[in-house]
Coordinates of C-alpha atoms and ligand atoms in Angstrom, one line a residue:
X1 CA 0.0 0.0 0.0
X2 CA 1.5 3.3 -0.9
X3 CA 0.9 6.5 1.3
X4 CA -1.1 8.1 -0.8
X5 CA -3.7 5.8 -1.5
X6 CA -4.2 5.4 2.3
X7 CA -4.4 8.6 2.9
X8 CA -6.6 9.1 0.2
X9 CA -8.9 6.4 1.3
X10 CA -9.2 7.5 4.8
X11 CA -10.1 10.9 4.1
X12 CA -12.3 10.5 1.5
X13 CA -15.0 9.4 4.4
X14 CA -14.3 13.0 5.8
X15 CA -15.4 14.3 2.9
X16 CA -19.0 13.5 3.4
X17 CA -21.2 16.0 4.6
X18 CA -22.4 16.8 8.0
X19 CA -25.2 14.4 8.9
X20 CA -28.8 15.4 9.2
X21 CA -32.1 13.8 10.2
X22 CA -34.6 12.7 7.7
X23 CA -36.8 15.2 6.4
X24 CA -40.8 15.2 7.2
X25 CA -42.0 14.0 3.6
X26 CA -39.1 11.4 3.7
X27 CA -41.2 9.4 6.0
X28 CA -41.4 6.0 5.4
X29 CA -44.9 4.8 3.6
X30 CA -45.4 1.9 5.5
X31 CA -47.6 1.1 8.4
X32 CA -48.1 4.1 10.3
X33 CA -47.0 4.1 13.9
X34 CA -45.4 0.1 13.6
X35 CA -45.0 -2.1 16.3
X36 CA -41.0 -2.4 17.2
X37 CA -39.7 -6.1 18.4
X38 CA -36.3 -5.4 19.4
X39 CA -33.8 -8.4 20.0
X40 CA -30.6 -8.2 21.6
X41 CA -28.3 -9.9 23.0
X42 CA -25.3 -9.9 25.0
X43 CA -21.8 -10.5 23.5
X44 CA -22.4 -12.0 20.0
X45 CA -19.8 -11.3 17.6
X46 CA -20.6 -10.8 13.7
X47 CA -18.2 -13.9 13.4
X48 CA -20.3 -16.4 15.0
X49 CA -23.9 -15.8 12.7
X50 CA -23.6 -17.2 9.0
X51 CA -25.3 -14.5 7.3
X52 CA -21.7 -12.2 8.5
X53 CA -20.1 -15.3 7.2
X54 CA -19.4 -16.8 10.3
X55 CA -15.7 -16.2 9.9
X56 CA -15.0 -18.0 13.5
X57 CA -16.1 -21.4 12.0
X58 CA -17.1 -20.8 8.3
X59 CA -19.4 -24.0 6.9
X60 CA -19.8 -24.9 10.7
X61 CA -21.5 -22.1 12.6
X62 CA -25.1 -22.1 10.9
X63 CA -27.8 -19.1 12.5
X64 CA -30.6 -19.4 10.6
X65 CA -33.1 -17.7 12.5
X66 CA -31.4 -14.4 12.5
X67 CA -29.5 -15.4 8.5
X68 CA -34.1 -15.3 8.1
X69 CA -33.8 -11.4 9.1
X70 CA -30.7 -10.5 7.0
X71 CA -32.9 -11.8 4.0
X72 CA -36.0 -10.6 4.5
X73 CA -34.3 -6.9 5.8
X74 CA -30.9 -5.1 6.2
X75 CA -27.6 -6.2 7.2
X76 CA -25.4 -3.3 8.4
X77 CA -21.9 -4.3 7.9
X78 CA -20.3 -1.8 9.6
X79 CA -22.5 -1.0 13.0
X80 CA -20.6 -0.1 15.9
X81 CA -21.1 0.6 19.6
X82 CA -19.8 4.2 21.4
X83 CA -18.6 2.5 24.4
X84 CA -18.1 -1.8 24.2
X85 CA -19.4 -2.6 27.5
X86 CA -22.2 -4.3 28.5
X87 CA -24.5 -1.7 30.9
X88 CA -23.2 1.3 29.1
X89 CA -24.0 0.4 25.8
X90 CA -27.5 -0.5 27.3
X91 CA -27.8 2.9 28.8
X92 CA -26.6 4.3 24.9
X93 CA -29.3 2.2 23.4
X94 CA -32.0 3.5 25.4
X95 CA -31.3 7.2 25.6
X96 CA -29.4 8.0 22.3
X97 CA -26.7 9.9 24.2
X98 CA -22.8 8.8 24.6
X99 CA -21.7 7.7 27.8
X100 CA -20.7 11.1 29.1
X101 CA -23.8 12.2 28.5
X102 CA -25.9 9.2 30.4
X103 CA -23.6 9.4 32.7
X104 CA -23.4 5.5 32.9
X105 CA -19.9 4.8 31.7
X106 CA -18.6 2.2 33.7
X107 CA -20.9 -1.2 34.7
X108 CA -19.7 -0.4 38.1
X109 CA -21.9 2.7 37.6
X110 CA -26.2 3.1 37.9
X111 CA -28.1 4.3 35.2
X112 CA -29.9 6.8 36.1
X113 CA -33.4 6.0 35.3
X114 CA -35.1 9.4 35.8
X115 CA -33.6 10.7 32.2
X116 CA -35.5 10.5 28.8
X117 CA -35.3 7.2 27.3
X118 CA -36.9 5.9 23.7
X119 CA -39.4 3.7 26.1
X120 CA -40.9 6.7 27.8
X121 CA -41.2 8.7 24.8
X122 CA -43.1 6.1 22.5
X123 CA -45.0 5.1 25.8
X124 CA -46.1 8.8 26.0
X125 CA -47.3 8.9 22.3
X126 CA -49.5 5.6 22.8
X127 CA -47.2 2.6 22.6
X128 CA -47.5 -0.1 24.7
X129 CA -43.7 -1.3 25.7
X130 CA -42.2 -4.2 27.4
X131 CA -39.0 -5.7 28.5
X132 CA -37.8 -9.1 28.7
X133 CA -34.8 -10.5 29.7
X134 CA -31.5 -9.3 30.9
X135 CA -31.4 -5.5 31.8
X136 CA -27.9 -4.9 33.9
X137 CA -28.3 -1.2 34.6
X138 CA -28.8 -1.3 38.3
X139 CA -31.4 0.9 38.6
X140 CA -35.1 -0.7 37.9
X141 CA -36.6 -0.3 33.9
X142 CA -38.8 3.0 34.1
X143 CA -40.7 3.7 31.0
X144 CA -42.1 0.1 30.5
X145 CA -46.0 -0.9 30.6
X146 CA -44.4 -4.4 31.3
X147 CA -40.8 -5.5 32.7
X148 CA -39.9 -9.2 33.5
X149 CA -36.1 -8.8 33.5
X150 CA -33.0 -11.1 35.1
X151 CA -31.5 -9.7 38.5
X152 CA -28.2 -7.9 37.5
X153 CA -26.1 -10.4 35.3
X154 CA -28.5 -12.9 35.5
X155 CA -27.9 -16.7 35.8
X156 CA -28.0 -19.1 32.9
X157 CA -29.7 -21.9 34.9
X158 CA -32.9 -21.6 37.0
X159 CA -32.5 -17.7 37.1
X160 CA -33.8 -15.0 39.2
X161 CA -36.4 -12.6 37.2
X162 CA -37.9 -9.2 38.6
X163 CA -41.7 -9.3 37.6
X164 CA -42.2 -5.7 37.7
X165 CA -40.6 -5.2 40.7
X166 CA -41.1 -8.7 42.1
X167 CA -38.4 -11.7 42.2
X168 CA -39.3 -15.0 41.1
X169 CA -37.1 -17.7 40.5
X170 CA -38.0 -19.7 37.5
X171 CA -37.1 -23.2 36.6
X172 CA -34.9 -24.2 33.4
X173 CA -32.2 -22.1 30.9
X174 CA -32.1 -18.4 30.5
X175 CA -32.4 -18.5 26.7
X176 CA -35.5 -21.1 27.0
X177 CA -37.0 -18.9 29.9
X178 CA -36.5 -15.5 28.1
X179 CA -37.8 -17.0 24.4
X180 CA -40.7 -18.3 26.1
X181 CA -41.3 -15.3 28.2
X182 CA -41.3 -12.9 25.0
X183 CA -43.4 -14.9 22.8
X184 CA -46.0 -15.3 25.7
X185 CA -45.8 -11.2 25.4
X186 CA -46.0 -10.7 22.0
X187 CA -49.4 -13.5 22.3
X188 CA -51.0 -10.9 24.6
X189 CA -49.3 -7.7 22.7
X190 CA -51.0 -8.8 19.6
X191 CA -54.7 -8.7 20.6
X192 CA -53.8 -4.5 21.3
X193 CA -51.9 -4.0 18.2
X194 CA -55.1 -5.4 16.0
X195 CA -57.2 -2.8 17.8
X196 CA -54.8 0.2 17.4
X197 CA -52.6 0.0 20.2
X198 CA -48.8 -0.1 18.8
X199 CA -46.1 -1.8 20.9
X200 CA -42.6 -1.5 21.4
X201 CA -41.1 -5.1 23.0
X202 CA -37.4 -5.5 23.5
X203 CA -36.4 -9.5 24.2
X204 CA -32.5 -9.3 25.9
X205 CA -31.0 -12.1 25.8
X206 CA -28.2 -13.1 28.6
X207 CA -26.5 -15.3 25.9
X208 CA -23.5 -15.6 24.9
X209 CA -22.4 -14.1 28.1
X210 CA -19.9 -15.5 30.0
X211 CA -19.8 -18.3 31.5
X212 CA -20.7 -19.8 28.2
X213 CA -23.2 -22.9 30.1
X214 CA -25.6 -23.9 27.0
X215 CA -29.0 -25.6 27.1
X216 CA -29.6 -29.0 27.3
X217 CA -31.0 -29.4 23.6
X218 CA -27.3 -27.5 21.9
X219 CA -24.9 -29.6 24.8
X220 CA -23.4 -32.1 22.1
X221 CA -23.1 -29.4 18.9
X222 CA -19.9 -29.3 17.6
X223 CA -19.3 -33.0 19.0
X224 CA -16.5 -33.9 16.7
X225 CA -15.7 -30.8 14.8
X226 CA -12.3 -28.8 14.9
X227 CA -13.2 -25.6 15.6
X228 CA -10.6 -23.4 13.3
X229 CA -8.0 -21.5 15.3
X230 CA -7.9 -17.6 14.7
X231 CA -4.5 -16.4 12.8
X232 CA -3.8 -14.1 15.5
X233 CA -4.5 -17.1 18.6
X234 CA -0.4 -16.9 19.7
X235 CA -0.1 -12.9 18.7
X236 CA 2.3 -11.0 21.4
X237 CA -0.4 -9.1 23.0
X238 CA 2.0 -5.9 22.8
X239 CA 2.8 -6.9 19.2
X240 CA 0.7 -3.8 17.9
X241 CA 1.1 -1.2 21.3
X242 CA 2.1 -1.5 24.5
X243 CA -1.3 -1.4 25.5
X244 CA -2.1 -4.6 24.2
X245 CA 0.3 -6.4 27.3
X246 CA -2.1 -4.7 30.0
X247 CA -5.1 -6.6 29.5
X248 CA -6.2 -9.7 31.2
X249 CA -8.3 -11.4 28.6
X250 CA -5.7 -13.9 27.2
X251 CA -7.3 -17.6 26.4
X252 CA -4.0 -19.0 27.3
X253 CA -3.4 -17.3 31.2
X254 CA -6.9 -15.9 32.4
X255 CA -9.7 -18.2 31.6
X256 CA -10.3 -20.1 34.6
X257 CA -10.5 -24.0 34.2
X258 CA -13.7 -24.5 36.3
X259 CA -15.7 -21.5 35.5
X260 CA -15.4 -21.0 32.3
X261 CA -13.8 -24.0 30.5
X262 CA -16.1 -26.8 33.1
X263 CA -12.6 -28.6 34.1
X264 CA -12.9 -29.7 37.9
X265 CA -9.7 -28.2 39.1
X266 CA -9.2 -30.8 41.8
X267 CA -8.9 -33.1 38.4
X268 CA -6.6 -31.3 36.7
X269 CA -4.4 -29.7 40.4
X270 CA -5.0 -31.8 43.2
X271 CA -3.0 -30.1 45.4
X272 CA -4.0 -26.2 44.4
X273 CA -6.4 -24.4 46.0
X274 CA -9.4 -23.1 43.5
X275 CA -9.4 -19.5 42.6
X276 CA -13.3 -16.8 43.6
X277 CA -14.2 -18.2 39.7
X278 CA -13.9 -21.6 40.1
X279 CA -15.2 -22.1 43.6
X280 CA -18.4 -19.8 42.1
X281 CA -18.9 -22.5 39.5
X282 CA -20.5 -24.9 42.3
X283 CA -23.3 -22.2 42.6
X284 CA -23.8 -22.6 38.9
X285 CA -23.8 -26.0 38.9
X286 CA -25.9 -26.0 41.6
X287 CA -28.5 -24.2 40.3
X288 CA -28.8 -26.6 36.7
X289 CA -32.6 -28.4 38.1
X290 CA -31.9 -32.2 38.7
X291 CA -33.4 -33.2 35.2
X292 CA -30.7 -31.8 33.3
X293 CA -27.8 -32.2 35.4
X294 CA -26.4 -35.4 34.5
X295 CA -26.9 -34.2 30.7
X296 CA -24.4 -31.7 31.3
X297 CA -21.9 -33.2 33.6
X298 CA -22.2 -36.2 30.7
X299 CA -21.7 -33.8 27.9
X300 CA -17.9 -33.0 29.1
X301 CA -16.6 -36.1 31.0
X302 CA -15.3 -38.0 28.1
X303 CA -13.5 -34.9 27.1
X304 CA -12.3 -34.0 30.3
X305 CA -11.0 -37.4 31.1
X306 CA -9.0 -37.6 28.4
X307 CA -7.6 -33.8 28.8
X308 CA -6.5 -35.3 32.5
X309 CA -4.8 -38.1 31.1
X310 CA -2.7 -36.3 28.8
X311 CA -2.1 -33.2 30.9
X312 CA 1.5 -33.6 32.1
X313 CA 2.6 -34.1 29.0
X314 CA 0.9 -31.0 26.9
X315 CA 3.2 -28.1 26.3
X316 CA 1.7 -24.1 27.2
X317 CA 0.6 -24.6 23.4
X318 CA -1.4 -27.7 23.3
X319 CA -3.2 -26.2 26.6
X320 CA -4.0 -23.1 24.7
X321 CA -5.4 -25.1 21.5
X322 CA -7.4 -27.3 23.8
X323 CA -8.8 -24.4 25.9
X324 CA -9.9 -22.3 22.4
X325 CA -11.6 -25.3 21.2
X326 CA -13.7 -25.8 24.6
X327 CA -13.9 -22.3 25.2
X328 CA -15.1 -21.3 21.5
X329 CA -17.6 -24.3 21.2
X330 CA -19.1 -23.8 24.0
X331 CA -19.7 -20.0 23.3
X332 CA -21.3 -20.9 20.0
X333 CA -23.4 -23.3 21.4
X334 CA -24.7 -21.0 23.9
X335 CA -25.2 -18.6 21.0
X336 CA -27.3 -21.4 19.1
X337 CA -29.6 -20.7 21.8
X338 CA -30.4 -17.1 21.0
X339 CA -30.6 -17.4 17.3
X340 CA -33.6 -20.5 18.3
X341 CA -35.1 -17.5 19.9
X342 CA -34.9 -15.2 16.7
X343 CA -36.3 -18.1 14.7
X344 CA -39.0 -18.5 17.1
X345 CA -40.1 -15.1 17.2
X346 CA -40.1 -14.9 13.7
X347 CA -42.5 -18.0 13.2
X348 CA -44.7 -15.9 16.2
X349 CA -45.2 -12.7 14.4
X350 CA -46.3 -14.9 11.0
X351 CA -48.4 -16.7 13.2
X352 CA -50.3 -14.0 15.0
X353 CA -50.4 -11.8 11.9
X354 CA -48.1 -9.0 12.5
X355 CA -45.2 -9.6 10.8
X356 CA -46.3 -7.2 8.3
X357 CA -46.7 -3.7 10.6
X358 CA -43.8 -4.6 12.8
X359 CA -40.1 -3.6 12.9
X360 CA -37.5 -6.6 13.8
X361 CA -34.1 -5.6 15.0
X362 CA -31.8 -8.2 16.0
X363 CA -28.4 -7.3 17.7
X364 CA -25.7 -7.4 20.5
X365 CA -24.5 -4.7 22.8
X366 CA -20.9 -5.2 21.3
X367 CA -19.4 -7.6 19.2
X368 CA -16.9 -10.2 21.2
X369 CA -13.0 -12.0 20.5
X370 CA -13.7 -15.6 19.9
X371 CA -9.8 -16.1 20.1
X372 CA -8.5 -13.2 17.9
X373 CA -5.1 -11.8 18.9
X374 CA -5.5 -14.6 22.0
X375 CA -8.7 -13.0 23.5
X376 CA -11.9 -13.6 25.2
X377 CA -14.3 -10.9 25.9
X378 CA -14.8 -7.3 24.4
X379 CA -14.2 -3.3 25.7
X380 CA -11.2 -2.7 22.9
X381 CA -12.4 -0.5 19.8
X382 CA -10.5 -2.7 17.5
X383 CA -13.6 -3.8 14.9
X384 CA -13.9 -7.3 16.8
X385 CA -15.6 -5.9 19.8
X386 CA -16.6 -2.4 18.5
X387 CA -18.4 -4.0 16.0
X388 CA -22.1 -5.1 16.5
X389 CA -24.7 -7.7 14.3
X390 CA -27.1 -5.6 13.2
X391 CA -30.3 -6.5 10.8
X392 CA -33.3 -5.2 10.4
X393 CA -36.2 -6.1 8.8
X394 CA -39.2 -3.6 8.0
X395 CA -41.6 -4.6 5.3
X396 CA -42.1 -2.0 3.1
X397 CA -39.2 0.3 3.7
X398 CA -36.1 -2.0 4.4
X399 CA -35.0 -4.0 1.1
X400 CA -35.2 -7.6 1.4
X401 CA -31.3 -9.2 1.3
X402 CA -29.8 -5.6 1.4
X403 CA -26.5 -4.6 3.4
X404 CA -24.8 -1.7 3.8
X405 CA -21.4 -0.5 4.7
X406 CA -22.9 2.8 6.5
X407 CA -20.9 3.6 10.2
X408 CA -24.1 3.1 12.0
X409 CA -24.1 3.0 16.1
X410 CA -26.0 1.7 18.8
X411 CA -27.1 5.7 19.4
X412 CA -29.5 5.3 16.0
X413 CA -32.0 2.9 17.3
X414 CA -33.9 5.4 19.2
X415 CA -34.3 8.0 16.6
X416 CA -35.3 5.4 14.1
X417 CA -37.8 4.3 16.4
X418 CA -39.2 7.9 17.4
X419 CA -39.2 8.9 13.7
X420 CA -40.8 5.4 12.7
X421 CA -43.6 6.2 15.0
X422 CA -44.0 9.4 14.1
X423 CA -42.2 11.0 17.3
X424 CA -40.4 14.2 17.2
X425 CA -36.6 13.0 17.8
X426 CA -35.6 15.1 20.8
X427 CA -32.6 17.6 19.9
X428 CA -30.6 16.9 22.4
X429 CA -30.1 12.7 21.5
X430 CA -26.9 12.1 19.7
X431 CA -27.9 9.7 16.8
X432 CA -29.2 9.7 13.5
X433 CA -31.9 7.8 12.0
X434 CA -31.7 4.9 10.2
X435 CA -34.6 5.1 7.7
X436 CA -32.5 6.9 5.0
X437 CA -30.0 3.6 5.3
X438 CA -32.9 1.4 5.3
X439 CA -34.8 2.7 2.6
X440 CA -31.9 3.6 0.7
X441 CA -28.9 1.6 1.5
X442 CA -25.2 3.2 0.5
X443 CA -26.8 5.5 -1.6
X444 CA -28.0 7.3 1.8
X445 CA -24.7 7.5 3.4
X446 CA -23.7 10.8 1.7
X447 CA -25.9 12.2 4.0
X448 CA -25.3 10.0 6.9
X449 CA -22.4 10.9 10.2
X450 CA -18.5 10.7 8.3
X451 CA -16.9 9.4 11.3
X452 CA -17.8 7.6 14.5
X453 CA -16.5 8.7 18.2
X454 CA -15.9 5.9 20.9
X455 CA -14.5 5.7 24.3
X456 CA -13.8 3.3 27.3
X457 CA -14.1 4.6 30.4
X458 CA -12.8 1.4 32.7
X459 CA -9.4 1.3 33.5
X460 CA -8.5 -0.9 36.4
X461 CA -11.7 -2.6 36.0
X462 CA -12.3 -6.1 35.6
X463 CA -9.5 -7.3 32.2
X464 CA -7.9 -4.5 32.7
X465 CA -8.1 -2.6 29.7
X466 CA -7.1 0.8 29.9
X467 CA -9.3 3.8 28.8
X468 CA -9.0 4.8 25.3
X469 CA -11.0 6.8 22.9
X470 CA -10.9 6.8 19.3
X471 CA -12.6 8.0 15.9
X472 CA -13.1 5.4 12.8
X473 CA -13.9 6.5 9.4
X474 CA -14.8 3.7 6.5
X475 CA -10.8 3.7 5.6
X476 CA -9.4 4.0 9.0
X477 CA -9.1 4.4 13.0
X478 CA -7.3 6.1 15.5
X479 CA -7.3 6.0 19.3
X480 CA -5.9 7.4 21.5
X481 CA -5.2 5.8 25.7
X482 CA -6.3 8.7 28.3
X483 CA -4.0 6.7 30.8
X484 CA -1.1 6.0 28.9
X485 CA 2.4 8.3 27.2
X486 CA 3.3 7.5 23.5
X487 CA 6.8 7.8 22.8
X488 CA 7.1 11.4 21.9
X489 CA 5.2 12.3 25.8
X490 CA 2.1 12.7 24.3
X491 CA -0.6 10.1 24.6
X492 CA -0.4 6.9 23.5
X493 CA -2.0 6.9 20.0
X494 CA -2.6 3.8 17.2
X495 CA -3.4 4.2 14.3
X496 CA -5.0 1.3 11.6
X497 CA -5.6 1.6 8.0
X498 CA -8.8 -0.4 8.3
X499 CA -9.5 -0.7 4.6
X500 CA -6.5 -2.5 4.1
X501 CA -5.8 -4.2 7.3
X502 CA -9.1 -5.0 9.0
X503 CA -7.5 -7.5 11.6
X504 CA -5.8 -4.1 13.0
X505 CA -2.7 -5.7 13.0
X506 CA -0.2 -3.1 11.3
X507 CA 0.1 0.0 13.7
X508 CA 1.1 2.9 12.0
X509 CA 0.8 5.8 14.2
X510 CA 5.0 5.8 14.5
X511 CA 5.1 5.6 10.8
X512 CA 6.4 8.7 9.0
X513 CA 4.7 7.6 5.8
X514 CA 1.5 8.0 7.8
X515 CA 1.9 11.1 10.0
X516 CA -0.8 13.0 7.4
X517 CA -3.4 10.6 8.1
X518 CA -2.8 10.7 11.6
X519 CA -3.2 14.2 11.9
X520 CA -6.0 14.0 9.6
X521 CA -7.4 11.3 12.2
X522 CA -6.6 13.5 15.1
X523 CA -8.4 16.2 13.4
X524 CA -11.6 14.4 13.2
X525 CA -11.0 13.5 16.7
X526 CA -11.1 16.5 18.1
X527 CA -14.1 17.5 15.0
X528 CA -16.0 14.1 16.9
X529 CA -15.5 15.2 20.2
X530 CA -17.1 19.0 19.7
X531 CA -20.0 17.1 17.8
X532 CA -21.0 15.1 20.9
X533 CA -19.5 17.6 23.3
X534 CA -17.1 15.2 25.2
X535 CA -16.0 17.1 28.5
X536 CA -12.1 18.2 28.4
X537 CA -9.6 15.6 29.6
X538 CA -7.9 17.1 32.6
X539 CA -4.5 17.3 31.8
X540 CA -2.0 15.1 34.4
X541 CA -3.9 12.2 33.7
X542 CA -1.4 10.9 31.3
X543 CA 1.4 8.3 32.9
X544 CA 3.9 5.9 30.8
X545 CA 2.4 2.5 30.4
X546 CA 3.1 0.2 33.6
X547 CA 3.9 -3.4 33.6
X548 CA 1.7 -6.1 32.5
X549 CA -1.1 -7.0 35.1
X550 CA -1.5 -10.1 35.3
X551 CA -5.1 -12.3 35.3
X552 CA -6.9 -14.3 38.2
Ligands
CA1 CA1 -22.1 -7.4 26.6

């Protein structure tokens, strides 16, 4: 790649013009005022559904409940979260504001459930809305007709729900429960919508959340198969910054063997004493009901045995190969789960007729690493976890099988909603509507936002990840660590041609050949930041990067 062309092809994005809303007599023709089924889930990367291509096990990994939506709606190919962390990319979804402006940027934060959300607004103009399923923002749901949510992270096995404010513990898997829960809804939601009453239902799913325990039904998927390894599975962590050796998501050091990969330790270290994550796993196993319980201890004991046998002999490698390949199939299978539920609902809305007048969303609160540069988990705005799934299917104004490459967030579903329903879209929410993308695909994103903003506002938090913020274009990214000093005393910046190397791997923010495009990057940085009005960084917060931190 020469410097020109690079440049070239990461500011031509900036080109575009500012974004604006839709105008009035762009409204979409279809259904007036159309009922909204929102799915989402929690940590499903784009590699693990087919219709993305299912990169993570290509010809294996088959989702065709949600592969139903991409054909019968939109596939956004480059949708993207503000902030990749579970609660505050909730609170983003809901209110249509960036973190620092919800003022839930951490999950050891509570959203504050006084401010103006989508719910409230489309409950105001007539909707009827519901939750279901997994909510994680401390504070109760406001704005909700209905809410039958999980308590905090919410267990995968005979979980604890809060029925509109009251607990109940309900038997069976949080996928099943959830599913069965939201169709049940959209049974009674139906008989209002044929008589004029609208309704807005969001169905969060816990899954594929960590600790990656599927149902009984998906336990022996995968039996057999070889799960591919990632290129990057053995990468140097610091191999692209220095920031890459502070995080404690490695495969190889910091998944526990109990917890998450459903090793006994005792088996495996009879002498060692089990770390807080693999002494909790009793509590999850605990809570599987007595039915299922020898299904899942007989789904891994063949396997396990045999990982005990050859233990002392495998080598730090084999033990990373063998942990990916539990670790990953155990993540899709949980993940098999959720896209059941898509199906399902799908089926339900033919079934009760409203399939027609209703708008289907399906996506995750971030995308996730299935292995990629040696990682579980998410927070990093490399495209892996930034990244979200996101289709949508709207008879009528969405084209069936269409995709677009426009640099939609997580900040857009509320003002596509409002505008959908015919709701004024508040001036103060930070997002853009949708419609033009999903009427009009790429031919829309002229007038759609050039650039994106994101930041991460954990630090010492839980993996360790240090804070970062960062702007991506369609041709490239650059972020920059609030925490950490570059070389030159200024903060630590990288900076990724992304049209050319979409794994992120070559960082060129030292590169001379690059230093226009960086400052072109760092110019739409600062051109991002004014847009959403991100609060000044005060100015000693920036320190040289520390030594590696170590996992549990
Ligand atoms: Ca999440």
């Amino acid at each position: 790649m020469t410097r020109l062309c690079t440049l070239l092809a990461a500011l031509s994005a900036l080109a575009a013009p500012a974004a604006t809303h839709a105008a009035p007599d762009q409204q979409p023709r279809a259904a007036a005022r159309p009922n909204i089924v929102f799915i989402m889930s929690d940590d499903h990367g784009k590699q693990a559904i087919s219709c993305y291509g299912a990169k993570a096990a290509p010809g294996v990994v088959s989702t065709p409940g949600i592969d139903r939506l991409a054909r019968e709606g939109m596939r956004f190919d480059r949708a993207c979260v503000t902030n990749a962390i579970c609660g505050p990319s909730r609170a983003v979804m809901l209110t249509s504001k960036h973190s620092h402006a919800n003022g839930f940027a951490r999950n050891d934060q509570r959203f504050d459930n006084t401010q103006q959300t989508f719910p409230k607004l489309l409950r105001a103009a007539g909707y009827r809305t519901e939750v279901v399923g997994k909510w994680h923002l401390e504070s109760d749901p406001t704005g909700f007709d209905h809410w039958d949510v999980l308590v905090g992270q919410g267990d995968y096995w005979n979980p604890t729900f809060l029925v509109n404010g009251t607990r109940t513990t309900r038997e069976g898997h949080a996928t099943d429960l959830i599913h069965a829960n939201a169709l049940a809804r959209l049974e009674s939601l139906a008989a209002g919508a044929k008589q004029g009453t609208p309704f807005a239902l969001l169905v969060h799913h816990k899954a594929p959340h960590r600790n990656w325990m599927p149902c009984e039904r998906h336990l022996g998927l995968f039996a057999g198969v070889t799960i591919p390894e990632p290129s990057t599975l053995f990468l140097d962590p610091a191999a692209r910054s220095p920031a890459g050796a502070l995080q404690a998501m490695q495969i190889d050091r910091d998944l526990t063997w109990e917890y998450d990969l459903k090793v006994p330790f005792a088996q495996l270290f009879p002498d060692r004493k089990k770390g807080n994550l693999d002494q909790w796993m009793t509590n999850e196993l605990a809570r599987i009901p007595a039915g299922a319980r020898e299904a899942v201890a007989a789904a891994y004991r063949a396997e396990n045995e045999a990982l005990v046998a050859a233990f002392p002999t495998m080598d730090a490698r084999a033990q990373t190969s063998w942990k990916f390949q539990r670790y990953a199939k155990d993540y899709l299978r949980t993940a098999q789960g959720v896209d059941d539920s898509v199906g399902g609902i799908l089926d339900a809305l033919d079934r009760l007729d409203l399939a027609k007048d209703t708008i289907v969303v399906y996506t995750s609160d971030q995308g996730w690493y299935l292995g990629e540069y040696g990682w579980y988990d998410k927070r990093w705005m490399y495209d892996t976890s930034f990244q979200m799934p996101l289709l949508v299917r709207w008879p009528g104004v969405a084209a069936a099988g269409g995709a677009t490459k426009a640099l939609a967030q997580n900040l857009d579903f509320a003002p596509t909603f409002l505008e959908a329903a015919g709701i004024k879209v508040p001036a103060d929410m930070q997002g853009e509507s949708l419609i033009p993308i999903l009427r009009d695909g790429d031919r829309a994103i002229a007038g759609f936002r050039p650039s994106v903003y994101y930041r991460f506002e954990e630090s010492k938090g839980p993996h360790t990840v240090p804070r970062h913020e960062g702007v991506a274009t369609d041709g490239a990214k650059l972020i920059r660590y609030l925490d950490l000093k570059g070389k030159d005393g200024g903060p630590l910046l990288e900076l990724y041609v992304t049209r050319f190397d979409p794994m992120e791997l070559t960082n060129l923010a030292d590169d001379p050949d690059h230093e226009g495009l960086k400052e072109g990057m760092l110019a739409e940085l600062e051109r991002a930041r004014a847009r959403y009005a991100v609060p000044a960084e005060p100015a000693a917060v920036v320190a040289p990067v520390a030594a590696p931190v170590q996992g549990e």
